[in-house]
mmCIF file of C-alpha atoms in Angstrom:
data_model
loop_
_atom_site.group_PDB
_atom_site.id
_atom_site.type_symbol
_atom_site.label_atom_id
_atom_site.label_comp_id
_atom_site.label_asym_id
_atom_site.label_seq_id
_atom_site.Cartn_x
_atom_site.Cartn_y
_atom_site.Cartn_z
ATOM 1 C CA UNK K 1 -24.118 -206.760 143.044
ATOM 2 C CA UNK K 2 -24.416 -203.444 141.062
ATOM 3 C CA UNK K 3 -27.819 -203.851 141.402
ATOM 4 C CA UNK K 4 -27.802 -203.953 145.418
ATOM 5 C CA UNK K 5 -25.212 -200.773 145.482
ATOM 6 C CA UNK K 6 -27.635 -198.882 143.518
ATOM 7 C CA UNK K 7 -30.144 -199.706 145.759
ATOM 8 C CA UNK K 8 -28.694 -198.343 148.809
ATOM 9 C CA UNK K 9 -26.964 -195.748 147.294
ATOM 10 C CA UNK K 10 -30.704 -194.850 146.222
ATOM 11 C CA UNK K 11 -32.103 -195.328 149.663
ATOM 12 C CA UNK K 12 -29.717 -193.396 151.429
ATOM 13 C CA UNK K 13 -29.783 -190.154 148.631
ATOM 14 C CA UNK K 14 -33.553 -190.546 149.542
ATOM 15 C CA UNK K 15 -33.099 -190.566 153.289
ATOM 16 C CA UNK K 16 -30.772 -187.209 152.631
ATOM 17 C CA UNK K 17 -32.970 -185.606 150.359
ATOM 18 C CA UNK K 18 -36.349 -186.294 152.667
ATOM 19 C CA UNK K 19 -34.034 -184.381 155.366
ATOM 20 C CA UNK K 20 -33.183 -181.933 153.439
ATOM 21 C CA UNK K 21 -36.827 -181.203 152.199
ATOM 22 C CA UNK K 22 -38.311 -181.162 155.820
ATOM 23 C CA UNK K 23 -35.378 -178.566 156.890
ATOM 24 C CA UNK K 24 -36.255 -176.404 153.511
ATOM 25 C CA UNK K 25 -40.214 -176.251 154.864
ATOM 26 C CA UNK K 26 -39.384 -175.663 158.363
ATOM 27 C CA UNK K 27 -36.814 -172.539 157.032
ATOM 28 C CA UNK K 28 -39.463 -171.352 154.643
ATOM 29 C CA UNK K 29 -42.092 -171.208 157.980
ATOM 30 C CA UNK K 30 -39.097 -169.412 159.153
ATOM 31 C CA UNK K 31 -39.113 -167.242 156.374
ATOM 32 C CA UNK K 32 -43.155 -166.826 155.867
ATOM 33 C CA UNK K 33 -42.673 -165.445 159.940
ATOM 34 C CA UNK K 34 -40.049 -162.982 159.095
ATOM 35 C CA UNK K 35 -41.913 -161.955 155.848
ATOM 36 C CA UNK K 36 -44.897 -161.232 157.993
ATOM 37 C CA UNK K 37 -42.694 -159.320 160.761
ATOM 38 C CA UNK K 38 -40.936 -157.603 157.670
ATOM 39 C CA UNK K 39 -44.613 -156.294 156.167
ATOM 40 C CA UNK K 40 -45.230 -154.807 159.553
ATOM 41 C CA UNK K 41 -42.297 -153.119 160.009
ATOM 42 C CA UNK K 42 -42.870 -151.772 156.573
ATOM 43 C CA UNK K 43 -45.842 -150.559 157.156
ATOM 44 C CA UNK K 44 -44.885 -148.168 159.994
ATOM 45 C CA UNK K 45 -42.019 -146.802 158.555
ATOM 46 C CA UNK K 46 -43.387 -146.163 155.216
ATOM 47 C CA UNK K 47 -46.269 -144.008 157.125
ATOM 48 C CA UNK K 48 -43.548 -142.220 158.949
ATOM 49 C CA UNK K 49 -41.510 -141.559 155.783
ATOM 50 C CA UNK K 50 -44.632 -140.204 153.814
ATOM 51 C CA UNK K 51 -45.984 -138.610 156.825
ATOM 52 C CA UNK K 52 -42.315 -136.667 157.192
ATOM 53 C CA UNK K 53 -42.320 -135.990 153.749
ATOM 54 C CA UNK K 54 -45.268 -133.670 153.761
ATOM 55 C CA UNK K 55 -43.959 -131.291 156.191
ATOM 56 C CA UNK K 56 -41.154 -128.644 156.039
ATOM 57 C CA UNK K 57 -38.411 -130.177 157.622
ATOM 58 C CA UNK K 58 -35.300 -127.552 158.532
ATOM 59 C CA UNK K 59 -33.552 -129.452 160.838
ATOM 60 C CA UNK K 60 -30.345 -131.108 159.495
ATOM 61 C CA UNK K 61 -30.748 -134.004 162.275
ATOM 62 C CA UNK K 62 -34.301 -134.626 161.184
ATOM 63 C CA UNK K 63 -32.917 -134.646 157.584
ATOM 64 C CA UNK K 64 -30.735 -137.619 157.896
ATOM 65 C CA UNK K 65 -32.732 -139.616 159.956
ATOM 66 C CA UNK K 66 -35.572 -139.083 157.232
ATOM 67 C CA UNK K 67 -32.785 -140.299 154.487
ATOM 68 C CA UNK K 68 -31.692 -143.328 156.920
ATOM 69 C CA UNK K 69 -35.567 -144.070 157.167
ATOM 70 C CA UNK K 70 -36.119 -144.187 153.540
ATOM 71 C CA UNK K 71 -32.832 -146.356 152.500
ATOM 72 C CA UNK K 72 -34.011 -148.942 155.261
ATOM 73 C CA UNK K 73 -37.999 -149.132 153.881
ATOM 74 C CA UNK K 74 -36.521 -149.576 150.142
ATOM 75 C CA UNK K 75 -34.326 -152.097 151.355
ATOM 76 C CA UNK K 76 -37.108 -153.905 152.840
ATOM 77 C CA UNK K 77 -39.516 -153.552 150.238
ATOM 78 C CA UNK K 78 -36.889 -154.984 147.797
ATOM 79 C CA UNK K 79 -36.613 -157.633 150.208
ATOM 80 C CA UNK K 80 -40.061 -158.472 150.405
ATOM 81 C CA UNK K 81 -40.660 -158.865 147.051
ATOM 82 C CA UNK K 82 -37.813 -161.402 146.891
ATOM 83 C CA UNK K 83 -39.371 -163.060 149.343
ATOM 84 C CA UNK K 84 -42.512 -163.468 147.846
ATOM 85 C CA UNK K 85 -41.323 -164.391 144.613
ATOM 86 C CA UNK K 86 -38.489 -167.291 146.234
ATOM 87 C CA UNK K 87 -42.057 -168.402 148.335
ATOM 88 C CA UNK K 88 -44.154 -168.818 144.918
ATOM 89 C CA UNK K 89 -41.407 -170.663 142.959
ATOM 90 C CA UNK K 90 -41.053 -172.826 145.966
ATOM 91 C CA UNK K 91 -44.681 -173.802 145.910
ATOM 92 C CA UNK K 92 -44.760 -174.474 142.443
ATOM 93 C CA UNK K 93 -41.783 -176.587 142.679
ATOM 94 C CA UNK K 94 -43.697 -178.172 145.815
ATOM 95 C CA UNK K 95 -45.473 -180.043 143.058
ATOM 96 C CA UNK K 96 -42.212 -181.354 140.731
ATOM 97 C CA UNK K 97 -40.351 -182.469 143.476
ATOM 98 C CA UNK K 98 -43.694 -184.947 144.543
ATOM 99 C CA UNK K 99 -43.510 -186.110 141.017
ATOM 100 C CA UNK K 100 -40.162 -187.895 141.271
ATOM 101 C CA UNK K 101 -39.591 -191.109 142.161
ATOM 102 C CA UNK K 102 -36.272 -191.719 144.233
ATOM 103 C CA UNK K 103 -36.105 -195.734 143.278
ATOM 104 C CA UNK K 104 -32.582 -195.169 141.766
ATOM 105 C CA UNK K 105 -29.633 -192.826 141.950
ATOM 106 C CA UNK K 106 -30.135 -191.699 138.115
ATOM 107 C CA UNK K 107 -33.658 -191.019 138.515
ATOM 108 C CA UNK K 108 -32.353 -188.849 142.051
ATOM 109 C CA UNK K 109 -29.659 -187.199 140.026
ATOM 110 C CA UNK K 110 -32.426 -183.984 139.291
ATOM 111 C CA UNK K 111 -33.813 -183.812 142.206
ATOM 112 C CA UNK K 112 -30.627 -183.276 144.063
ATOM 113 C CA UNK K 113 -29.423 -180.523 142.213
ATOM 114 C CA UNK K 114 -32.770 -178.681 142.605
ATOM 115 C CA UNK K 115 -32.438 -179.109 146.237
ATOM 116 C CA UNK K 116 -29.297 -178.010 146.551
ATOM 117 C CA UNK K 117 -30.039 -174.774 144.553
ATOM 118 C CA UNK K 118 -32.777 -174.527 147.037
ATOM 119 C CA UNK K 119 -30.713 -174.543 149.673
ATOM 120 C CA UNK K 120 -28.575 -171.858 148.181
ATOM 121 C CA UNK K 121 -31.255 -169.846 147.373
ATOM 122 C CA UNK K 122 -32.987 -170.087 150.724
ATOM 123 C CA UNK K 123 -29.231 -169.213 152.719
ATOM 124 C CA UNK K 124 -28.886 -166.359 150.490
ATOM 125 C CA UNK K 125 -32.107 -165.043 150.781
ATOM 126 C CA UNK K 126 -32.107 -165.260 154.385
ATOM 127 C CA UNK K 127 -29.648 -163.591 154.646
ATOM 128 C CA UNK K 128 -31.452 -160.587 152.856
ATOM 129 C CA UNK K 129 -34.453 -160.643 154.818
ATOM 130 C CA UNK K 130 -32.335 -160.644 158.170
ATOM 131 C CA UNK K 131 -30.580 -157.785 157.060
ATOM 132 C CA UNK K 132 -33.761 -155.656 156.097
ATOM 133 C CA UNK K 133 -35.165 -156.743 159.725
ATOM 134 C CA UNK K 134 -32.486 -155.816 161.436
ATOM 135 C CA UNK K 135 -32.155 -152.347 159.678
ATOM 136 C CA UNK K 136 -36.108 -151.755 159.839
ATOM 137 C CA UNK K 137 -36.411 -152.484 163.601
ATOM 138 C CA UNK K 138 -32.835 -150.760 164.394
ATOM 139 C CA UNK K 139 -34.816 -147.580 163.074
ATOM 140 C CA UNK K 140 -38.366 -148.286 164.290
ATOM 141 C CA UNK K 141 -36.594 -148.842 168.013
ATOM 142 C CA UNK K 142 -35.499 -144.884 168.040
ATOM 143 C CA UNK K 143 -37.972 -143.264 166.263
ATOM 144 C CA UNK K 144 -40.320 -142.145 168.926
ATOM 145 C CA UNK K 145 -38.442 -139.250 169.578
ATOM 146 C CA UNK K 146 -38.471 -138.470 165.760
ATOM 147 C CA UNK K 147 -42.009 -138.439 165.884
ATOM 148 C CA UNK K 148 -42.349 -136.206 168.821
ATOM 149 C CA UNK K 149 -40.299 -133.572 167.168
ATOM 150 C CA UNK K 150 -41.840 -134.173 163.635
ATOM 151 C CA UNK K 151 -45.146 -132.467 164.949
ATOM 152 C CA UNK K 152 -43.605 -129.613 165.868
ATOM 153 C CA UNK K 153 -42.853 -128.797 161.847
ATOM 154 C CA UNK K 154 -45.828 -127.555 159.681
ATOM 155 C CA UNK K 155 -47.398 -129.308 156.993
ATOM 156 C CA UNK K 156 -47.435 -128.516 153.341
ATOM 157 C CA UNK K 157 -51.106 -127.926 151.916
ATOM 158 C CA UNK K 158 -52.149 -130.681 148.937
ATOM 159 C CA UNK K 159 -54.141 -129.800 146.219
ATOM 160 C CA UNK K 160 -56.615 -132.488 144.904
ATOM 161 C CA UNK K 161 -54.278 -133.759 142.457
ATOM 162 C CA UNK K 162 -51.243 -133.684 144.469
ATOM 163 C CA UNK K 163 -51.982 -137.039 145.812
ATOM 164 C CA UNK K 164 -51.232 -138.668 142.118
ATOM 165 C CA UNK K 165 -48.129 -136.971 142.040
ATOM 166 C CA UNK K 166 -47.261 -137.579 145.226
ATOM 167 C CA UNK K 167 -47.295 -141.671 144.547
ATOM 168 C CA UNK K 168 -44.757 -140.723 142.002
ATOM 169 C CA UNK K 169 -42.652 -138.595 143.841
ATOM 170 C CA UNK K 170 -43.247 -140.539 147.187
ATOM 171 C CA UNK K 171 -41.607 -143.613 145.039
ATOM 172 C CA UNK K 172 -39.557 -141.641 143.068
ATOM 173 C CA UNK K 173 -37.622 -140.671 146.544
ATOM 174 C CA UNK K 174 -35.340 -137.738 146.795
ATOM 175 C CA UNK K 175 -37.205 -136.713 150.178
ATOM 176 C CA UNK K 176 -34.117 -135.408 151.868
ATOM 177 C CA UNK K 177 -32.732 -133.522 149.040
ATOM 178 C CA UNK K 178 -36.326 -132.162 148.060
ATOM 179 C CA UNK K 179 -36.654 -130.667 152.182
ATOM 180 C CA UNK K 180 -32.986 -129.085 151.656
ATOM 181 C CA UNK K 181 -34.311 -127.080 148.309
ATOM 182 C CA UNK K 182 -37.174 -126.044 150.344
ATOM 183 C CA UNK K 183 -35.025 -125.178 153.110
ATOM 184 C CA UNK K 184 -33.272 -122.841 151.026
ATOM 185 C CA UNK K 185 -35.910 -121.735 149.302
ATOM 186 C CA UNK K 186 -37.975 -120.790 152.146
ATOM 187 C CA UNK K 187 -35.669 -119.534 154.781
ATOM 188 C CA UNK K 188 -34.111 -115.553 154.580
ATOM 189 C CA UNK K 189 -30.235 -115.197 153.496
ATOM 190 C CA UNK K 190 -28.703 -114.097 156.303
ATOM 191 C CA UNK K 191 -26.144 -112.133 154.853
ATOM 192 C CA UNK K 192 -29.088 -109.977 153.022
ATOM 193 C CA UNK K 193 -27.084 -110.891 149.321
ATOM 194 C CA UNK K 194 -28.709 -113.261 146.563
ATOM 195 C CA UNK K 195 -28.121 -116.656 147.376
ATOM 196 C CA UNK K 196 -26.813 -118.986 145.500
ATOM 197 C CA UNK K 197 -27.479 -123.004 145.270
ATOM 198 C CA UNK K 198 -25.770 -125.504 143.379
ATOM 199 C CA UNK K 199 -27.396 -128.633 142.612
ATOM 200 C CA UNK K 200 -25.401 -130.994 141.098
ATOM 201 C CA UNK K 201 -25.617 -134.763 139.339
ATOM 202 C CA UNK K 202 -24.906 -137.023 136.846
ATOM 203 C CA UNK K 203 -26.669 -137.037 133.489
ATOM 204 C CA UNK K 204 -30.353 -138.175 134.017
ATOM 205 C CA UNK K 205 -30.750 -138.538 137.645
ATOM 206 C CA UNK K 206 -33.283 -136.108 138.251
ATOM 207 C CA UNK K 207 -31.983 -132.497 139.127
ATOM 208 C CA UNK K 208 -34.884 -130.427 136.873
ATOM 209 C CA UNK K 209 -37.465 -132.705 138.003
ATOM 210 C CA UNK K 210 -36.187 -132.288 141.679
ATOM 211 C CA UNK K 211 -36.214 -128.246 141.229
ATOM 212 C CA UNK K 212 -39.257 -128.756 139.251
ATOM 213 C CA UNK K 213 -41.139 -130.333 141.989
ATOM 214 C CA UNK K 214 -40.513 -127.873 144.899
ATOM 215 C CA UNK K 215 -40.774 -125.006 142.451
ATOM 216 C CA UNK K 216 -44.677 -126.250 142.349
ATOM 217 C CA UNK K 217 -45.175 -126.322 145.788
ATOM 218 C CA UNK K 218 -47.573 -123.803 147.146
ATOM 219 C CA UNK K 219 -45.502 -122.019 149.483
ATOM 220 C CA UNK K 220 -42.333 -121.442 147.023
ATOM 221 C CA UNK K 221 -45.405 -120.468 144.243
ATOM 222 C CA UNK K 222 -46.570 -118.058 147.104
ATOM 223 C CA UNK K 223 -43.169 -116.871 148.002
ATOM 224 C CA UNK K 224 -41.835 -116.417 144.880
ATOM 225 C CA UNK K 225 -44.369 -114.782 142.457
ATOM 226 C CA UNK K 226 -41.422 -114.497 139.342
ATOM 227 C CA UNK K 227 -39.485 -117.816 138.576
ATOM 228 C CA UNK K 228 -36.870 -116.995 136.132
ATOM 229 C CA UNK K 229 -35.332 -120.531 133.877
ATOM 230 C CA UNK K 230 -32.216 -119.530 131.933
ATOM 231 C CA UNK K 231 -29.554 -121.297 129.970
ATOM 232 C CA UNK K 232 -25.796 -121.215 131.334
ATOM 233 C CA UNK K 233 -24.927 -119.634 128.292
ATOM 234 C CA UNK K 234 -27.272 -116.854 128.002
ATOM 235 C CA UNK K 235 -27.592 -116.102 131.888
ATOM 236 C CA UNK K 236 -26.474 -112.396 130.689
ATOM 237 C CA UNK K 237 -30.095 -111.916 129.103
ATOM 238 C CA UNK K 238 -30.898 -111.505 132.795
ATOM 239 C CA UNK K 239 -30.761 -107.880 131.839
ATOM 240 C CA UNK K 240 -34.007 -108.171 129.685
ATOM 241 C CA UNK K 241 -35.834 -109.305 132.691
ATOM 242 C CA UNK K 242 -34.886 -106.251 135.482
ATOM 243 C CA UNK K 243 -39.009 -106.392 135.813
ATOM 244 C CA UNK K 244 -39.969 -109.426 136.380
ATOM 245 C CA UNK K 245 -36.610 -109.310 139.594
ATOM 246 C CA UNK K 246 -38.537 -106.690 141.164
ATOM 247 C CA UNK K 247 -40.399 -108.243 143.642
ATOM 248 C CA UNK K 248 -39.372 -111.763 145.580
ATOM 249 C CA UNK K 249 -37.678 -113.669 142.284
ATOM 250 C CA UNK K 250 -36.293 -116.971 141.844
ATOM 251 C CA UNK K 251 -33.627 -117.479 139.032
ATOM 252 C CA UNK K 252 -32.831 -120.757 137.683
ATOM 253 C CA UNK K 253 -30.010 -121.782 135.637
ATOM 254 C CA UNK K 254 -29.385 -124.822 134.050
ATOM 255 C CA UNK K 255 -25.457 -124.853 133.119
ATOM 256 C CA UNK K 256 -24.294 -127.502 130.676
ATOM 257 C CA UNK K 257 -21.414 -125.949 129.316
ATOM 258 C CA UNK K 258 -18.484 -124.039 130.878
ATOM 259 C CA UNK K 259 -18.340 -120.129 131.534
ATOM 260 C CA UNK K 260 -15.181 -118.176 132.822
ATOM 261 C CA UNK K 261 -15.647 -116.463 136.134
ATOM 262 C CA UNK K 262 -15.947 -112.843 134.935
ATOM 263 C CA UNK K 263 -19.260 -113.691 133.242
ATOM 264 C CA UNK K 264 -20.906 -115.020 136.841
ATOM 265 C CA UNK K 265 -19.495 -111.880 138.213
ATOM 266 C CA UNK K 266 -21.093 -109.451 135.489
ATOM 267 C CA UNK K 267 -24.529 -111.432 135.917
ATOM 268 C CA UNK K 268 -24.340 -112.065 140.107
ATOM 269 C CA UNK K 269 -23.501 -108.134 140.147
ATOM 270 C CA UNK K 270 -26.434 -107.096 138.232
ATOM 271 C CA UNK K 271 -28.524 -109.326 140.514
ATOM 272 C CA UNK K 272 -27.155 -108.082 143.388
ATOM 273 C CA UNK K 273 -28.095 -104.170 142.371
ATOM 274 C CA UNK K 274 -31.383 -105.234 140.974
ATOM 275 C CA UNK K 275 -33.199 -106.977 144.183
ATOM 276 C CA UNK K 276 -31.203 -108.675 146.881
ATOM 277 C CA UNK K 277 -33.949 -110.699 147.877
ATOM 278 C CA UNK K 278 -33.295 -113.450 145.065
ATOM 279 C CA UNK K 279 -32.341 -116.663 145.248
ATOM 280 C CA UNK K 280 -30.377 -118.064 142.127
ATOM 281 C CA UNK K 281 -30.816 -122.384 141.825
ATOM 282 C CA UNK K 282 -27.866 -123.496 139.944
ATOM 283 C CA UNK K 283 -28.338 -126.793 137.850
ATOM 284 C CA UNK K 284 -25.716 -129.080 136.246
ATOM 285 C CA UNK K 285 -23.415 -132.380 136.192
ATOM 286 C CA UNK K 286 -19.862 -130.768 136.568
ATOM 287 C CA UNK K 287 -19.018 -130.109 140.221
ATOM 288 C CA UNK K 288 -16.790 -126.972 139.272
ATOM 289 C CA UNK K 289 -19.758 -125.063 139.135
ATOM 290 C CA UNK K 290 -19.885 -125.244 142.814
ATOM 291 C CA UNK K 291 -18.024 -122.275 143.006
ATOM 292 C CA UNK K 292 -20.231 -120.096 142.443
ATOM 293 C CA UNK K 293 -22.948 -121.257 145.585
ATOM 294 C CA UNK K 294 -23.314 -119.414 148.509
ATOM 295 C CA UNK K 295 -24.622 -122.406 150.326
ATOM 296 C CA UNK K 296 -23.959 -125.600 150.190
ATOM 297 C CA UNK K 297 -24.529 -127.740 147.093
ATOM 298 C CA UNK K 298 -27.049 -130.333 147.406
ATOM 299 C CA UNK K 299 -25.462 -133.767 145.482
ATOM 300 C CA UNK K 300 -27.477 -136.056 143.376
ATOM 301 C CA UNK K 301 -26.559 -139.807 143.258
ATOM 302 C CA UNK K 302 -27.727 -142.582 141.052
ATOM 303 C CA UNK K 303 -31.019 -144.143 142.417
ATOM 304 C CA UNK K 304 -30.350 -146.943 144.651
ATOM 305 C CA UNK K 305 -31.051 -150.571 143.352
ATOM 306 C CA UNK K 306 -34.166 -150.839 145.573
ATOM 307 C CA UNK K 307 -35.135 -147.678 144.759
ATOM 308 C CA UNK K 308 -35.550 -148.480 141.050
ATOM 309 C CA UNK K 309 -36.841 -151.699 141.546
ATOM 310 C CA UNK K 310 -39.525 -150.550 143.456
ATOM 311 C CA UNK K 311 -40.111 -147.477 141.051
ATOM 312 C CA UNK K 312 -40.540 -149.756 137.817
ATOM 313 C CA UNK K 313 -42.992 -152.256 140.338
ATOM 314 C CA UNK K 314 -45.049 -149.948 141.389
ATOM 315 C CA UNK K 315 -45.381 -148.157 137.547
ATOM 316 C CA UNK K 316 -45.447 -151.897 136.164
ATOM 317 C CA UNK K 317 -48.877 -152.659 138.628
ATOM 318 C CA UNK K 318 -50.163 -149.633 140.334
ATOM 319 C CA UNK K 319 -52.347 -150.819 142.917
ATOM 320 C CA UNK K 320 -52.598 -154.101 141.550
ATOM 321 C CA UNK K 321 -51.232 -157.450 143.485
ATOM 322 C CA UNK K 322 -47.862 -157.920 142.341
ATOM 323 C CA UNK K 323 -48.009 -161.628 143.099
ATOM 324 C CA UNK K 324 -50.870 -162.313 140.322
ATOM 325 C CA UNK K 325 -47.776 -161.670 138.008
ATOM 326 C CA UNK K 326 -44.619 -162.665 139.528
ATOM 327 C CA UNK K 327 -42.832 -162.915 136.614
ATOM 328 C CA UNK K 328 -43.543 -159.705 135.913
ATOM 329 C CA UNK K 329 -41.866 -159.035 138.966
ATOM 330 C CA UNK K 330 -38.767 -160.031 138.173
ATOM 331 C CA UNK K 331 -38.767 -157.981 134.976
ATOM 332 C CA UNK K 332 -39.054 -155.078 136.790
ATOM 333 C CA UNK K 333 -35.910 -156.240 139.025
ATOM 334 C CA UNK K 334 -33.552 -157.179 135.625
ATOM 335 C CA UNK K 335 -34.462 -153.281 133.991
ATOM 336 C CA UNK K 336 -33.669 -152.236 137.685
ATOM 337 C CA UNK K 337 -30.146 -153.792 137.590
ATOM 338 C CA UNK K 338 -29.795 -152.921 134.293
ATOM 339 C CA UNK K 339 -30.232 -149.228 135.125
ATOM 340 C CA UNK K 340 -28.306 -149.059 137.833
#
């Protein structure tokens, strides 16, 4: 008698699990088609983003549609790379699952826990592929327009190595805030008085490599032949440098600790006498120092997950296939959560 419950209960786990298995490979054709869709889509924003990203950009409309373009391709690329990695493990566990036999309910008992976790996996995944779709095309369905106006803005001359360092700070990110520095940078003060800038951010999130990297661009170079770096605390030897603020100057200042107000005043007014055709960058991770801007500050948040992820995949392999080492790929994902 136990021997004939067994039995069936054996057949019918097998009957479930053979269902279960044929729905799995008809959602992962599902998935393969929205993976292909989802490289696409990829593909044309990330040429728009890059594309956008070598041009000076001044309006503020422009600016956040470039920012909701890049969120939505770093989503998706994160997204794609799940998929590709949930797509190889599936295939190599294509080849355990045939290796089973499903003549009893003990010898089912593995099986049916890996397809369940399949299951899972597949819903949840799913679930992050439709999401990057439905951002990706949501922005590829309105940016005609986007384009039309984006070839109305000039474009910023390369050198033969900027291309290297353009990978970097193409995956790097930061477009938005790097067109608002040039913005500034570029544009006259309309009140005809030094402006002022405050960039601020946690600890290690990039400000001095952000000012760093529109400071070497060949229009700022061009525009501003003097490029001042002090220290918070000794932004009073500004008065040893009255030469160099002569002609078209840029001043930056990195402040890490605290000064009182009259000190800014005493170095602003000698500015101010000296040439008022400078423009002062502040730099630092306490938001009080926003007082002393002129303009608005320009914020620095953490990198995004997908951000990261991609940053550490694309340092991790280059131009390399990704999917010759997919464990490799998940590496890059843990440091990414661990960073973040």
């Amino acid at each position: 008698m136990e021997t004939a419950i067994a039995a069936v209960a054996g057949e019918i786990l097998s009957r479930f699990i053979s269902f279960t298995l044929k729905k799995l490979c008809s959602s992962h054709e599902c998935l393969e088609e929205k993976g292909k869709r989802l490289e696409h889509l990829l593909t044309r924003v990330h040429t728009v983003v890059e594309e956008t990203d070598g041009r000076y950009i001044t309006n503020s409309g422009m600016l956040m549609q470039l920012k909701t373009l890049s969120e939505a391709m770093y989503q998706g690329y994160h997204a794609l790379d799940t998929l590709r990695f949930q797509l190889h493990e599936e295939s190599s566990m294509d080849k355990v699952r045939n290796s089973f036999s499903f003549s009893s309910a003990t010898r089912l008992k593995r099986p049916r826990t890996i397809v369940f976790d399949s299951v899972n996996k597949g819903k949840m995944l799913n679930l992050e592929v439709h999401g990057a779709l439905e951002n990706l095309e949501r922005v590829v369905a309105n940016i005609g327009e986007f384009l039309a106006l984006l070839g109305g803005y000039d474009r910023m001359s390369q050198r033969p190595y900027d291309v290297y360092l353009y990978i970097d700070n193409f995956m790097f990110g930061r477009h938005t805030e790097k067109q608002k520095l040039l913005n500034f940078l570029l544009q006259r003060s309309p009140d005809g008085a030094p402006a002022v800038l405050p960039v601020i951010g946690s600890f290690a999130v990039g400000k001095k490599t952000l000012v760093a990297h529109v400071c070497a661009d060949e229009r700022v170079r061009s525009q501003f032949p003097s490029i001042l770096h002090l220290k918070g605390e000794n932004i009073l030897s500004i008065v040893h440098h009255e030469k160099a603020l002569l002609g078209m100057a840029l001043v930056v200042i990195e402040f890490i600790l605290e000064i009182d107000g009259v000190e800014w005043e005493e170095f602003y007014s000698f500015v101010t006498r000296t040439n008022r055709s400078i423009k002062v960058i502040i730099i630092s991770t306490h938001e009080r120092f926003v007082r002393f801007g002129s303009v608005r500050p320009v914020f620095l948040n953490k990198l995004s997950y997908e951000e990261l992820q991609c940053l550490f995949k694309t340092l991790a392999f280059g131009s390399a296939d990704p999917m010759e080492h997919p464990g490799l790929v998940q590496i890059a994902e843990e440091y990414a959560k661990s960073l973040h």
